[in-house]
Short mmCIF file of C-alpha atoms in Angstrom, two decimals:
data_model
loop_
_atom_site.label_atom_id
_atom_site.label_comp_id
_atom_site.label_asym_id
_atom_site.label_seq_id
_atom_site.Cartn_x
_atom_site.Cartn_y
_atom_site.Cartn_z
CA MET Z 1 10.34 -0.47 -3.17
CA SER Z 2 8.20 0.85 -5.93
CA ALA Z 3 6.84 4.31 -5.30
CA HIS Z 4 9.34 5.79 -7.72
CA PRO Z 5 10.48 5.14 -11.26
CA ALA Z 6 13.54 3.06 -11.96
CA LYS Z 7 16.76 4.79 -12.88
CA ASN Z 8 16.09 5.03 -16.58
CA SER Z 9 12.38 5.80 -16.45
CA HIS Z 10 12.60 9.27 -17.96
CA ALA Z 11 13.99 8.17 -21.27
CA THR Z 12 10.93 8.88 -23.38
CA GLU Z 13 9.45 11.59 -21.26
CA HIS Z 14 7.80 14.61 -22.85
CA ALA Z 15 8.35 17.91 -21.11
CA GLY Z 16 5.56 20.25 -20.09
CA THR Z 17 1.88 19.65 -19.77
CA GLU Z 18 -0.43 18.19 -22.33
CA PRO Z 19 -4.18 18.52 -22.50
CA ALA Z 20 -6.00 15.34 -21.53
CA ASN Z 21 -8.91 16.13 -23.77
CA LYS Z 22 -10.69 19.09 -25.27
CA LYS Z 23 -12.95 19.64 -22.29
CA GLN Z 24 -9.91 20.60 -20.19
CA LYS Z 25 -10.34 23.73 -18.10
CA LYS Z 26 -8.09 25.80 -15.96
CA ASP Z 27 -7.93 24.93 -12.28
CA GLU Z 28 -9.05 21.38 -12.90
CA TYR Z 29 -7.27 18.29 -11.64
CA VAL Z 30 -3.57 18.12 -12.53
CA LEU Z 31 -1.76 14.80 -12.31
CA TYR Z 32 1.93 15.09 -11.45
CA TYR Z 33 3.63 12.00 -12.84
CA TRP Z 34 6.56 10.98 -15.05
CA GLY Z 35 5.99 11.07 -18.79
CA GLY Z 36 6.60 8.24 -21.22
CA ILE Z 37 5.12 5.40 -19.18
CA PRO Z 38 1.66 4.46 -17.91
CA GLY Z 39 3.20 3.81 -14.48
CA ARG Z 40 1.22 4.34 -11.32
CA GLY Z 41 -0.30 7.49 -12.77
CA GLU Z 42 -2.37 5.26 -15.03
CA PHE Z 43 -4.56 4.09 -12.14
CA VAL Z 44 -5.61 7.71 -11.61
CA ARG Z 45 -5.97 8.46 -15.34
CA LEU Z 46 -8.32 5.50 -15.79
CA ALA Z 47 -10.63 6.85 -13.08
CA PHE Z 48 -10.85 10.27 -14.78
CA GLU Z 49 -11.26 8.72 -18.22
CA TYR Z 50 -14.03 6.38 -17.08
CA ALA Z 51 -15.85 9.25 -15.38
CA GLY Z 52 -15.29 11.66 -18.29
CA VAL Z 53 -13.77 14.23 -15.93
CA PRO Z 54 -11.03 16.42 -17.44
CA TYR Z 55 -7.50 16.37 -16.06
CA THR Z 56 -4.08 17.54 -17.12
CA ASN Z 57 -0.77 15.68 -17.04
CA MET Z 58 2.16 17.60 -15.53
CA GLN Z 59 5.26 15.60 -16.42
CA ASP Z 60 8.10 18.09 -16.62
CA SER Z 61 10.79 16.12 -14.83
CA ALA Z 62 12.74 19.26 -13.92
CA LYS Z 63 9.78 20.63 -11.98
CA LEU Z 64 8.02 17.51 -10.81
CA LEU Z 65 9.91 16.42 -7.70
CA PRO Z 66 11.00 19.98 -6.75
CA THR Z 67 7.32 20.94 -6.66
CA ILE Z 68 5.80 18.02 -4.79
CA THR Z 69 8.54 17.67 -2.17
CA ASP Z 70 8.60 21.37 -1.23
CA ALA Z 71 5.85 22.38 1.19
CA ALA Z 72 6.37 26.02 0.13
CA LYS Z 73 5.18 24.99 -3.35
CA CYS Z 74 2.74 22.13 -2.76
CA GLY Z 75 1.50 22.96 0.72
CA HIS Z 76 1.64 20.70 3.76
CA PRO Z 77 2.20 17.79 3.87
CA PRO Z 78 4.82 17.45 1.11
CA HIS Z 79 5.10 14.17 -0.80
CA PHE Z 80 7.42 11.20 -1.05
CA ALA Z 81 6.98 10.41 -4.74
CA PRO Z 82 4.61 10.79 -7.67
CA PRO Z 83 1.83 10.27 -8.57
CA ALA Z 84 0.54 13.39 -6.84
CA LEU Z 85 -2.74 15.02 -7.75
CA LYS Z 86 -3.31 18.74 -7.56
CA LEU Z 87 -6.96 19.23 -6.69
CA PRO Z 88 -8.99 22.12 -8.12
CA SER Z 89 -8.61 23.83 -4.72
CA GLY Z 90 -4.82 23.81 -5.17
CA ARG Z 91 -4.19 21.20 -2.50
CA PHE Z 92 -1.97 18.23 -3.41
CA LEU Z 93 -2.59 14.61 -2.53
CA SER Z 94 -0.23 11.68 -3.23
CA GLN Z 95 -0.13 7.89 -2.83
CA THR Z 96 -2.21 6.09 -5.47
CA PRO Z 97 -4.63 4.42 -3.00
CA ALA Z 98 -5.19 7.71 -1.12
CA ILE Z 99 -5.86 9.57 -4.37
CA LEU Z 100 -8.30 6.91 -5.56
CA ASN Z 101 -10.09 6.68 -2.23
CA TYR Z 102 -10.52 10.45 -2.26
CA LEU Z 103 -11.74 10.56 -5.86
CA ALA Z 104 -13.97 7.47 -5.86
CA PRO Z 105 -17.17 9.06 -4.47
CA LYS Z 106 -16.57 12.25 -6.46
CA LEU Z 107 -16.26 10.33 -9.74
CA GLY Z 108 -19.16 7.93 -9.13
CA LEU Z 109 -16.73 5.03 -8.63
CA ALA Z 110 -17.57 4.15 -5.02
CA GLY Z 111 -20.72 2.07 -5.48
CA ASP Z 112 -24.34 3.08 -4.97
CA LYS Z 113 -24.90 2.69 -1.23
CA GLU Z 114 -25.96 5.53 1.08
CA GLY Z 115 -25.08 6.79 4.55
CA GLU Z 116 -22.93 4.51 6.73
CA GLU Z 117 -23.29 1.75 4.11
CA ALA Z 118 -21.61 4.04 1.57
CA GLU Z 119 -18.65 4.48 3.91
CA LEU Z 120 -18.38 0.72 4.39
CA GLU Z 121 -18.63 0.08 0.65
CA ARG Z 122 -15.98 2.71 -0.01
CA SER Z 123 -13.71 1.04 2.57
CA SER Z 124 -14.15 -2.37 0.96
CA ILE Z 125 -13.35 -0.83 -2.43
CA ASN Z 126 -10.24 0.71 -0.86
CA GLN Z 127 -9.31 -2.74 0.44
CA LEU Z 128 -9.66 -4.29 -3.02
CA VAL Z 129 -7.66 -1.46 -4.62
CA LEU Z 130 -4.88 -1.99 -2.08
CA THR Z 131 -4.67 -5.72 -2.78
CA ALA Z 132 -4.53 -5.11 -6.55
CA LEU Z 133 -1.76 -2.56 -5.94
CA ASP Z 134 0.09 -5.11 -3.80
CA LEU Z 135 0.08 -7.33 -6.88
CA THR Z 136 1.46 -4.36 -8.84
CA ASN Z 137 4.30 -3.98 -6.34
CA GLU Z 138 5.13 -7.67 -6.46
CA THR Z 139 5.14 -7.58 -10.26
CA HIS Z 140 7.52 -4.60 -10.19
CA ASP Z 141 9.81 -6.34 -7.76
CA THR Z 142 10.30 -9.30 -10.12
CA HIS Z 143 12.60 -7.07 -12.19
CA HIS Z 144 13.96 -5.03 -9.27
CA PRO Z 145 14.24 -7.41 -6.30
CA ILE Z 146 17.45 -5.96 -4.85
CA ALA Z 147 17.52 -2.19 -5.35
CA SER Z 148 15.41 0.30 -7.27
CA GLU Z 149 18.46 2.47 -7.89
CA LEU Z 150 20.24 -0.30 -9.80
CA TYR Z 151 19.53 -1.39 -13.37
CA TYR Z 152 17.74 -4.64 -14.04
CA GLU Z 153 20.92 -5.92 -15.65
CA ASP Z 154 22.68 -5.58 -12.29
CA GLN Z 155 20.20 -7.80 -10.48
CA LYS Z 156 19.25 -10.34 -13.14
CA GLU Z 157 20.06 -13.42 -11.12
CA ALA Z 158 17.91 -12.41 -8.15
CA ALA Z 159 15.21 -11.29 -10.59
CA ALA Z 160 15.11 -14.75 -12.15
CA SER Z 161 14.61 -16.35 -8.71
CA ARG Z 162 11.97 -13.86 -7.67
CA ALA Z 163 10.11 -14.14 -10.99
CA LYS Z 164 10.02 -17.92 -10.64
CA SER Z 165 8.40 -17.65 -7.22
CA TYR Z 166 6.06 -14.96 -8.53
CA ARG Z 167 4.90 -17.05 -11.48
CA LYS Z 168 4.44 -20.21 -9.46
CA ASN Z 169 3.07 -18.93 -6.15
CA ARG Z 170 2.29 -15.26 -5.84
CA LEU Z 171 0.53 -14.48 -9.11
CA PRO Z 172 -1.84 -17.49 -8.89
CA LYS Z 173 -2.52 -16.63 -5.23
CA PHE Z 174 -3.65 -13.12 -6.17
CA LEU Z 175 -5.73 -14.35 -9.13
CA LYS Z 176 -7.37 -16.96 -6.89
CA HIS Z 177 -8.28 -14.23 -4.44
CA PHE Z 178 -9.85 -11.98 -7.06
CA GLU Z 179 -11.65 -14.97 -8.61
CA ASN Z 180 -13.06 -15.68 -5.15
CA VAL Z 181 -14.16 -12.05 -4.74
CA LEU Z 182 -15.78 -11.94 -8.19
CA ALA Z 183 -17.45 -15.36 -7.95
CA THR Z 184 -19.02 -14.63 -4.56
CA ASN Z 185 -20.30 -11.12 -5.30
CA PRO Z 186 -24.04 -11.52 -4.74
CA GLU Z 187 -24.92 -8.29 -6.58
CA ALA Z 188 -22.86 -9.10 -9.66
CA LYS Z 189 -24.63 -12.45 -9.92
CA THR Z 190 -28.04 -10.86 -10.32
CA HIS Z 191 -26.63 -8.46 -12.91
CA GLY Z 192 -24.56 -11.07 -14.71
CA GLY Z 193 -21.48 -8.86 -14.81
CA ALA Z 194 -17.92 -9.18 -13.59
CA TYR Z 195 -17.81 -6.61 -10.79
CA LEU Z 196 -15.57 -6.95 -7.74
CA ILE Z 197 -18.17 -5.32 -5.52
CA GLY Z 198 -21.73 -4.15 -6.06
CA SER Z 199 -23.12 -4.01 -9.56
CA SER Z 200 -21.35 -0.99 -11.04
CA THR Z 201 -17.78 -0.13 -11.99
CA THR Z 202 -15.62 1.04 -9.09
CA THR Z 203 -12.00 2.13 -8.78
CA ALA Z 204 -11.26 -1.47 -7.72
CA ASP Z 205 -12.42 -2.79 -11.12
CA LEU Z 206 -10.35 -0.19 -12.97
CA VAL Z 207 -7.22 -0.89 -10.92
CA LEU Z 208 -7.54 -4.66 -11.31
CA PHE Z 209 -8.09 -4.20 -15.05
CA HIS Z 210 -4.87 -2.23 -15.38
CA VAL Z 211 -2.85 -4.61 -13.23
CA LEU Z 212 -4.06 -7.55 -15.32
CA SER Z 213 -3.15 -5.64 -18.48
CA GLY Z 214 0.29 -4.91 -17.09
CA VAL Z 215 0.91 -8.49 -15.98
CA SER Z 216 -0.24 -9.73 -19.41
CA TYR Z 217 2.32 -7.40 -20.99
CA ALA Z 218 5.09 -8.49 -18.63
CA PHE Z 219 4.33 -12.21 -18.41
CA PRO Z 220 2.39 -13.14 -21.57
CA LYS Z 221 3.21 -16.85 -21.46
CA ARG Z 222 2.30 -17.27 -17.82
CA MET Z 223 -0.91 -15.29 -18.13
CA ALA Z 224 -1.95 -17.28 -21.23
CA ALA Z 225 -1.40 -20.51 -19.30
CA LEU Z 226 -3.36 -19.24 -16.31
CA GLU Z 227 -6.24 -18.15 -18.55
CA LYS Z 228 -6.22 -21.50 -20.33
CA SER Z 229 -6.42 -23.33 -16.99
CA GLY Z 230 -10.03 -22.15 -16.69
CA LYS Z 231 -9.58 -21.45 -12.97
CA TYR Z 232 -9.89 -17.70 -13.24
CA LYS Z 233 -12.81 -17.18 -15.60
CA HIS Z 234 -14.31 -14.29 -13.67
CA VAL Z 235 -10.94 -12.50 -13.50
CA PHE Z 236 -10.40 -12.60 -17.25
CA ALA Z 237 -14.07 -11.70 -17.81
CA LEU Z 238 -13.53 -8.55 -15.74
CA LYS Z 239 -10.49 -7.62 -17.82
CA GLU Z 240 -12.59 -8.02 -20.98
CA ARG Z 241 -15.60 -6.23 -19.53
CA VAL Z 242 -13.67 -3.14 -18.41
CA ALA Z 243 -11.74 -2.95 -21.71
CA ASN Z 244 -15.09 -2.70 -23.47
CA GLU Z 245 -16.71 -0.09 -21.25
CA LYS Z 246 -17.41 2.74 -23.70
CA ALA Z 247 -15.19 5.43 -22.17
CA ILE Z 248 -12.35 3.00 -21.52
CA LYS Z 249 -12.54 1.53 -25.02
CA GLU Z 250 -12.26 5.01 -26.51
CA TYR Z 251 -9.40 5.90 -24.17
CA LEU Z 252 -7.44 2.73 -24.93
CA ALA Z 253 -7.68 3.52 -28.66
CA SER Z 254 -6.61 7.16 -28.17
CA ASP Z 255 -3.12 8.60 -28.10
CA ARG Z 256 -3.71 9.55 -24.46
CA ARG Z 257 -3.12 5.91 -23.51
CA ARG Z 258 0.60 5.32 -23.02
CA LYS Z 259 2.11 2.05 -24.13
CA PHE Z 260 3.73 -0.30 -21.67
CA ASN Z 261 7.50 -0.33 -22.06
CA ASN Z 262 10.58 -1.44 -20.17
CA ASN Z 263 10.98 1.81 -18.28
CA GLY Z 264 7.82 1.29 -16.29
CA VAL Z 265 6.38 -0.72 -13.44
CA PHE Z 266 5.37 -3.56 -15.76
CA ARG Z 267 8.26 -4.74 -17.94
CA HIS Z 268 8.60 -7.60 -20.36
CA TYR Z 269 11.84 -9.50 -20.03
CA PRO Z 270 11.32 -12.79 -21.91
CA GLU Z 271 13.80 -14.57 -19.63
CA LEU Z 272 11.57 -13.85 -16.60
CA ASP Z 273 8.44 -15.26 -18.23
CA GLY Z 274 7.41 -18.89 -18.65
CA GLU Z 275 4.31 -21.06 -18.85
CA GLU Z 276 4.83 -22.30 -15.31
CA MET V 1 5.33 -9.25 -1.12
CA SER V 2 4.42 -8.63 2.45
CA ALA V 3 0.73 -8.90 3.16
CA HIS V 4 1.27 -12.29 4.73
CA PRO V 5 3.54 -13.80 7.36
CA ALA V 6 6.69 -15.61 6.37
CA LYS V 7 6.74 -19.37 6.42
CA ASN V 8 7.65 -19.77 10.04
CA SER V 9 5.63 -16.93 11.45
CA HIS V 10 3.27 -19.13 13.46
CA ALA V 11 5.95 -20.61 15.64
CA THR V 12 5.00 -18.83 18.84
CA GLU V 13 1.36 -18.32 18.12
CA HIS V 14 -1.19 -18.65 20.89
CA ALA V 15 -4.46 -20.27 19.96
CA GLY V 16 -7.85 -18.78 20.67
CA THR V 17 -8.87 -15.28 21.59
CA GLU V 18 -7.56 -13.18 24.43
CA PRO V 19 -9.20 -10.17 26.03
CA ALA V 20 -7.57 -6.91 25.07
CA ASN V 21 -8.48 -5.28 28.33
CA LYS V 22 -11.09 -5.51 31.04
CA LYS V 23 -13.50 -3.15 29.32
CA GLN V 24 -13.97 -5.72 26.56
CA LYS V 25 -17.55 -6.31 25.51
CA LYS V 26 -19.26 -8.74 23.22
CA ASP V 27 -19.79 -7.61 19.64
CA GLU V 28 -16.95 -5.13 19.80
CA TYR V 29 -14.10 -4.92 17.31
CA VAL V 30 -12.28 -8.22 16.74
CA LEU V 31 -8.85 -8.17 15.13
CA TYR V 32 -8.04 -11.27 13.08
CA TYR V 33 -4.27 -11.61 13.01
CA TRP V 34 -1.52 -14.12 13.71
CA GLY V 35 -0.44 -14.54 17.33
CA GLY V 36 3.09 -14.29 18.67
CA ILE V 37 4.22 -11.23 16.72
CA PRO V 38 3.28 -7.55 16.62
CA GLY V 39 3.17 -7.79 12.82
CA ARG V 40 0.84 -5.63 10.78
CA GLY V 41 -1.88 -6.13 13.36
CA GLU V 42 0.07 -3.82 15.64
CA PHE V 43 -0.79 -0.75 13.56
CA VAL V 44 -4.46 -1.41 14.29
CA ARG V 45 -3.88 -2.29 17.95
CA LEU V 46 -2.06 0.99 18.55
CA ALA V 47 -5.04 2.95 17.25
CA PHE V 48 -7.43 1.17 19.62
CA GLU V 49 -5.01 1.46 22.52
CA TYR V 50 -4.44 5.17 21.99
CA ALA V 51 -8.18 5.77 21.76
CA GLY V 52 -9.00 3.52 24.72
CA VAL V 53 -11.48 1.56 22.62
CA PRO V 54 -11.79 -2.14 23.50
CA TYR V 55 -10.96 -4.83 20.95
CA THR V 56 -10.30 -8.54 20.94
CA ASN V 57 -7.53 -10.48 19.23
CA MET V 58 -8.63 -13.54 17.25
CA GLN V 59 -5.47 -15.47 16.48
CA ASP V 60 -6.48 -19.11 16.20
CA SER V 61 -4.44 -20.09 13.15
CA ALA V 62 -6.73 -23.02 12.35
CA LYS V 63 -9.70 -20.68 11.98
CA LEU V 64 -8.11 -17.46 10.85
CA LEU V 65 -7.61 -17.87 7.11
CA PRO V 66 -10.59 -20.23 6.66
CA THR V 67 -12.81 -17.51 8.12
CA ILE V 68 -11.54 -14.42 6.32
CA THR V 69 -11.18 -16.03 2.89
CA ASP V 70 -14.66 -17.58 2.86
CA ALA V 71 -17.42 -15.15 1.88
CA ALA V 72 -19.95 -17.52 3.49
CA LYS V 73 -18.25 -16.81 6.83
CA CYS V 74 -16.93 -13.26 6.55
CA GLY V 75 -19.35 -11.81 4.01
CA HIS V 76 -18.46 -10.20 0.72
CA PRO V 77 -15.81 -9.27 -0.25
CA PRO V 78 -13.56 -11.99 1.23
CA HIS V 79 -9.95 -11.13 2.09
CA PHE V 80 -6.46 -11.80 0.80
CA ALA V 81 -4.61 -11.88 4.11
CA PRO V 82 -4.75 -10.70 7.71
CA PRO V 83 -5.01 -8.30 9.42
CA ALA V 84 -8.77 -8.25 9.03
CA LEU V 85 -11.05 -6.40 11.42
CA LYS V 86 -14.53 -7.62 12.32
CA LEU V 87 -16.60 -4.52 12.94
CA PRO V 88 -19.30 -4.43 15.61
CA SER V 89 -21.87 -4.79 12.80
CA GLY V 90 -20.28 -8.12 11.84
CA ARG V 91 -18.78 -6.84 8.60
CA PHE V 92 -15.10 -7.57 7.93
CA LEU V 93 -12.54 -5.17 6.54
CA SER V 94 -8.92 -5.96 5.66
CA GLN V 95 -5.77 -4.20 4.41
CA THR V 96 -4.05 -2.18 7.13
CA PRO V 97 -4.41 1.22 5.41
CA ALA V 98 -8.10 0.60 4.65
CA ILE V 99 -8.77 -0.43 8.25
CA LEU V 100 -6.96 2.63 9.62
CA ASN V 101 -8.63 5.01 7.19
CA TYR V 102 -12.01 3.61 8.24
CA LEU V 103 -11.25 3.80 11.96
CA ALA V 104 -9.42 7.14 12.06
CA PRO V 105 -12.45 9.46 12.34
CA LYS V 106 -14.26 7.02 14.64
CA LEU V 107 -11.31 6.90 17.05
CA GLY V 108 -10.54 10.63 17.00
CA LEU V 109 -7.36 10.03 15.02
CA ALA V 110 -8.22 11.98 11.86
CA GLY V 111 -7.45 15.54 12.96
CA ASP V 112 -9.81 18.26 14.05
CA LYS V 113 -11.04 19.78 10.76
CA GLU V 114 -14.68 19.90 9.72
CA GLY V 115 -16.69 19.37 6.53
CA GLU V 116 -14.73 19.05 3.27
CA GLU V 117 -11.57 20.06 5.15
CA ALA V 118 -11.99 16.98 7.34
CA GLU V 119 -12.13 14.75 4.26
CA LEU V 120 -8.98 16.39 2.87
CA GLU V 121 -7.18 16.04 6.19
CA ARG V 122 -8.21 12.41 6.43
CA SER V 123 -6.88 11.82 2.89
CA SER V 124 -3.53 13.42 3.74
CA ILE V 125 -3.33 11.26 6.85
CA ASN V 126 -4.08 8.23 4.66
CA GLN V 127 -1.24 9.34 2.36
CA LEU V 128 1.21 9.57 5.27
CA VAL V 129 0.10 6.19 6.63
CA LEU V 130 0.65 4.62 3.20
CA THR V 131 4.17 6.01 2.92
CA ALA V 132 5.08 4.76 6.40
CA LEU V 133 3.69 1.36 5.44
CA ASP V 134 5.78 1.43 2.25
CA LEU V 135 8.80 1.75 4.54
CA THR V 136 7.47 -1.23 6.49
CA ASN V 137 7.28 -3.28 3.28
CA GLU V 138 10.79 -2.31 2.26
CA THR V 139 12.09 -3.22 5.71
CA HIS V 140 10.39 -6.61 5.46
CA ASP V 141 11.85 -7.22 2.04
CA THR V 142 15.41 -6.80 3.32
CA HIS V 143 15.11 -10.27 4.86
CA HIS V 144 12.80 -11.73 2.19
CA PRO V 145 13.88 -10.18 -1.14
CA ILE V 146 13.27 -13.27 -3.29
CA ALA V 147 10.28 -15.20 -1.99
CA SER V 148 8.06 -14.96 1.06
CA GLU V 149 7.54 -18.74 1.01
CA LEU V 150 11.27 -19.40 1.47
CA TYR V 151 13.22 -19.11 4.70
CA TYR V 152 15.60 -16.19 5.22
CA GLU V 153 18.43 -18.70 5.25
CA ASP V 154 17.58 -19.62 1.65
CA GLN V 155 17.91 -16.03 0.39
CA LYS V 156 20.70 -14.67 2.58
CA GLU V 157 22.91 -13.47 -0.24
CA ALA V 158 20.17 -11.43 -1.93
CA ALA V 159 19.10 -10.18 1.51
CA ALA V 160 22.60 -8.84 2.17
CA SER V 161 22.53 -6.90 -1.11
CA ARG V 162 19.06 -5.55 -0.54
CA ALA V 163 19.81 -4.59 3.07
CA LYS V 164 22.90 -2.68 1.93
CA SER V 165 20.82 -0.62 -0.51
CA TYR V 166 18.12 -0.18 2.13
CA ARG V 167 20.55 1.12 4.75
CA LYS V 168 22.36 3.44 2.37
CA ASN V 169 19.56 4.77 0.16
CA ARG V 170 16.03 3.80 0.99
CA LEU V 171 15.90 4.21 4.78
CA PRO V 172 17.52 7.69 4.74
CA LYS V 173 15.21 8.70 1.88
CA PHE V 174 12.13 7.82 3.94
CA LEU V 175 13.49 9.50 7.07
CA LYS V 176 14.30 12.63 5.06
CA HIS V 177 10.72 12.68 3.79
CA PHE V 178 9.19 12.40 7.24
CA GLU V 179 11.64 14.97 8.62
CA ASN V 180 10.48 17.29 5.84
CA VAL V 181 6.82 16.65 6.70
CA LEU V 182 7.38 17.20 10.43
CA ALA V 183 9.60 20.27 10.04
CA THR V 184 7.15 22.04 7.71
CA ASN V 185 3.96 21.33 9.65
CA PRO V 186 2.71 24.85 10.42
CA GLU V 187 0.29 23.70 13.11
CA ALA V 188 2.84 21.62 14.98
CA LYS V 189 5.17 24.60 15.11
CA THR V 190 2.70 26.71 17.03
CA HIS V 191 2.08 23.83 19.41
CA GLY V 192 5.73 22.82 19.69
CA GLY V 193 5.00 19.15 19.19
CA ALA V 194 6.16 16.52 16.71
CA TYR V 195 3.00 15.87 14.73
CA LEU V 196 3.01 14.81 11.07
CA ILE V 197 -0.14 16.77 10.39
CA GLY V 198 -2.27 19.15 12.42
CA SER V 199 -1.63 19.48 16.13
CA SER V 200 -3.03 16.24 17.50
CA THR V 201 -2.10 12.56 17.27
CA THR V 202 -3.35 10.82 14.12
CA THR V 203 -3.07 7.29 12.78
CA ALA V 204 -0.09 8.56 10.73
CA ASP V 205 1.84 9.40 13.92
CA LEU V 206 1.04 6.00 15.43
CA VAL V 207 2.05 4.12 12.29
CA LEU V 208 5.30 6.04 11.90
CA PHE V 209 6.06 5.47 15.60
CA HIS V 210 5.68 1.72 15.18
CA VAL V 211 7.68 1.58 11.94
CA LEU V 212 10.52 3.51 13.61
CA SER V 213 10.36 1.13 16.58
CA GLY V 214 10.50 -1.84 14.24
CA VAL V 215 13.38 -0.46 12.21
CA SER V 216 15.26 0.32 15.45
CA TYR V 217 14.79 -3.31 16.47
CA ALA V 218 15.88 -4.64 13.08
CA PHE V 219 18.72 -2.21 12.32
CA PRO V 220 19.94 -0.83 15.68
CA LYS V 221 23.38 0.20 14.42
CA ARG V 222 22.09 2.00 11.37
CA MET V 223 19.33 3.77 13.27
CA ALA V 224 21.76 4.87 15.99
CA ALA V 225 24.03 6.35 13.31
CA LEU V 226 21.12 8.12 11.62
CA GLU V 227 19.94 9.56 14.94
CA LYS V 228 23.48 10.69 15.78
CA SER V 229 23.76 12.50 12.42
CA GLY V 230 21.30 15.09 13.72
CA LYS V 231 19.53 15.23 10.35
CA TYR V 232 16.29 13.67 11.55
CA LYS V 233 15.63 15.41 14.85
CA HIS V 234 11.90 15.78 14.32
CA VAL V 235 11.57 12.13 13.34
CA PHE V 236 13.21 10.86 16.51
CA ALA V 237 11.29 13.44 18.55
CA LEU V 238 8.04 11.98 17.19
CA LYS V 239 9.12 8.48 18.20
CA GLU V 240 9.82 9.74 21.72
CA ARG V 241 6.66 11.83 21.91
CA VAL V 242 4.32 8.99 20.90
CA ALA V 243 6.06 6.50 23.21
CA ASN V 244 5.27 8.86 26.08
CA GLU V 245 1.62 9.53 25.26
CA LYS V 246 -0.18 8.26 28.37
CA ALA V 247 -2.23 5.46 26.78
CA ILE V 248 0.68 4.29 24.61
CA LYS V 249 3.13 4.35 27.52
CA GLU V 250 0.79 2.15 29.55
CA TYR V 251 0.24 -0.17 26.63
CA LEU V 252 3.96 -0.55 25.88
CA ALA V 253 4.54 -1.56 29.50
CA SER V 254 1.64 -4.05 29.50
CA ASP V 255 1.66 -7.70 28.51
CA ARG V 256 -0.68 -6.82 25.65
CA ARG V 257 2.31 -5.41 23.75
CA ARG V 258 4.01 -8.19 21.81
CA LYS V 259 7.76 -8.23 21.54
CA PHE V 260 9.48 -7.96 18.18
CA ASN V 261 11.04 -11.27 17.16
CA ASN V 262 12.44 -12.96 14.09
CA ASN V 263 9.11 -14.39 12.98
CA GLY V 264 7.68 -10.99 12.21
CA VAL V 265 7.82 -8.18 9.70
CA PHE V 266 10.74 -6.52 11.51
CA ARG V 267 13.60 -8.94 12.16
CA HIS V 268 17.04 -8.45 13.59
CA TYR V 269 19.74 -10.26 11.68
CA PRO V 270 23.05 -8.72 12.83
CA GLU V 271 24.65 -9.48 9.46
CA LEU V 272 22.13 -7.24 7.69
CA ASP V 273 22.77 -4.27 9.98
CA GLY V 274 25.65 -1.81 9.91
CA GLU V 275 26.45 1.81 10.71
CA GLU V 276 26.41 2.74 7.03
#
C-alpha cells in the first residue's frame, strides 16, 4: 500500500540535487527519493547521518521514476518505487529494509559480533527493522485505508474506522512488543541504555526512533496518553536517547532534516487522533 | 496490518508438530507458524522444499505465541508474530524477509556470484522478495482494509472499495514491475528461462510464484483477464516454470502443501473479484 507517495506528495518538492553536507564527494551514495517530505528516505538518511558518511539527495521528480524503473539507466533489476540508493559502484538498490540491511555493517550499525554471530545479529536487526517498518505501514494506512491513488478526503470515513482500531489495538501492540524487546535485552541492561539489541546503536534503533517521531507527529494525543500510562518506559527512553546521540542531535537541528507534513507517510489529521 | 492471522485463522489448525518429510532430524529447522493455512509460513516452506532441506512445522496454537514472544523461551530478541524459525543452534528469527535473507545463501537460493558481488546479488534478491511481499500485504488488505481484529463481514463495504482499486491499479502495477524485471534480466535471456535475477532459482522466484498462486486463488477472474492481455508473459511463465521445478512439483502434489482457504492471507470472496 505504501511504497509510494500519495497523490499530492510532490507539492513542496525541490528539484535537482542538494549536498547533504560539506564532506560530499563525487561517486558517493546518492539517495533517490521525493523531495519535501522525510518519507521513507528518512530511514536511510538517519543511518548516513549517524555514521557521518556523506550522501546526496536526488529528488528531481521528472527524472526519479524514469531512472529507477528503467534497467537501461539503473541496471538490473529495476525498481518498484523509491527510496532507491545508488551505491558508489553505480549499482542501485531499493526497498528500505534491503537498503538498511546492506548498509548496516558498512556503517557500523550492525552490532559488534564477529563471524557467524555477526550474521545472526544482523538478521535479528533486520527483523526488528522490518517490524518497525510494519508499524510505519500501518500508520500510513490510517489515512489511506482504501486506495493510495485517492485523496484522504475521499476515504475519510474508512480512515476514521481504521485509525480507531490503530489507536486502540495495533499501536499499543507494537509498543508492547518493542518494550518487551528493550526490557529483555541482556546487553543493554549491563550498559544501562535503551538499545533494541546489543549495546550499541543499530539501524533498528534509528528506524524505531523515526517511527516513534512520526507517530508522535501524527497522533500526539494518543502517544501522550500511552507515554503517561508508564507501560512503555523503555520505548520512550529509546526515542529520547537516539534524539540526543551527538550526530543525530546535530542533524535534527540542521536544515537537512525535513519537517513532517501532510504529504508524507506520517500525517496529522486531528480527527483521526484521540487519547484512546 | 498483516503480520498476524485474522481473527478466525485458527479454525482448521492442527495441534502439535508434524514431520516435514522422512529425512527429518532432531535439532533441524523448526518453523513456528499457524496450522491449517499456507499463510506467510509458506514462503519459508517453499525455500526448504526447493532445497530439499528438512524442517519441522510447530503449529500448536497454545504454545506458539507464548514461546516466540517470551525472551526466556526464545532468547533475545523476542518476536512480534509468526512465522518464526528456530535455527539448528536454537536461536529464533522472525519476519519472513529476514528469515529468507538469512536462509538464501545457506539453501543455494542467493544466486551464483562470489565475494562482494554475492552480497550485492543477495541484496537485490532481498529487494525483489520485499516487493513481492508488499503485493502479498496489499492482497491481504483487500479483505481486511479496516482492522485485522474484525471479521471480513464487518468491513465488506470498505473491502469492496479497496479491492476495486487493487484490481484496477495496484495489481497491474506490481505485475508490470515484475514483467519489467523478468524481461530485462540479461542472464535469463541467455538461458531462456524466467528468472527474476541471475540464471538460477532464488528466494525471489519462489516468493513471487507463491504470491501469484495466492492472487490467482483470490482473484481468478482478474488474473485470467491479466494473463489473457498478453502484457505479462514473463510473469506467468515464471509461475509455470517454478511450479514445474522437480522439487516444487513433488511438493505441490504432496499432502505437505496446504490448500488456500478463507482463513488465510489469500482469500477468495467472489464479490471482490472481477475481470476489471
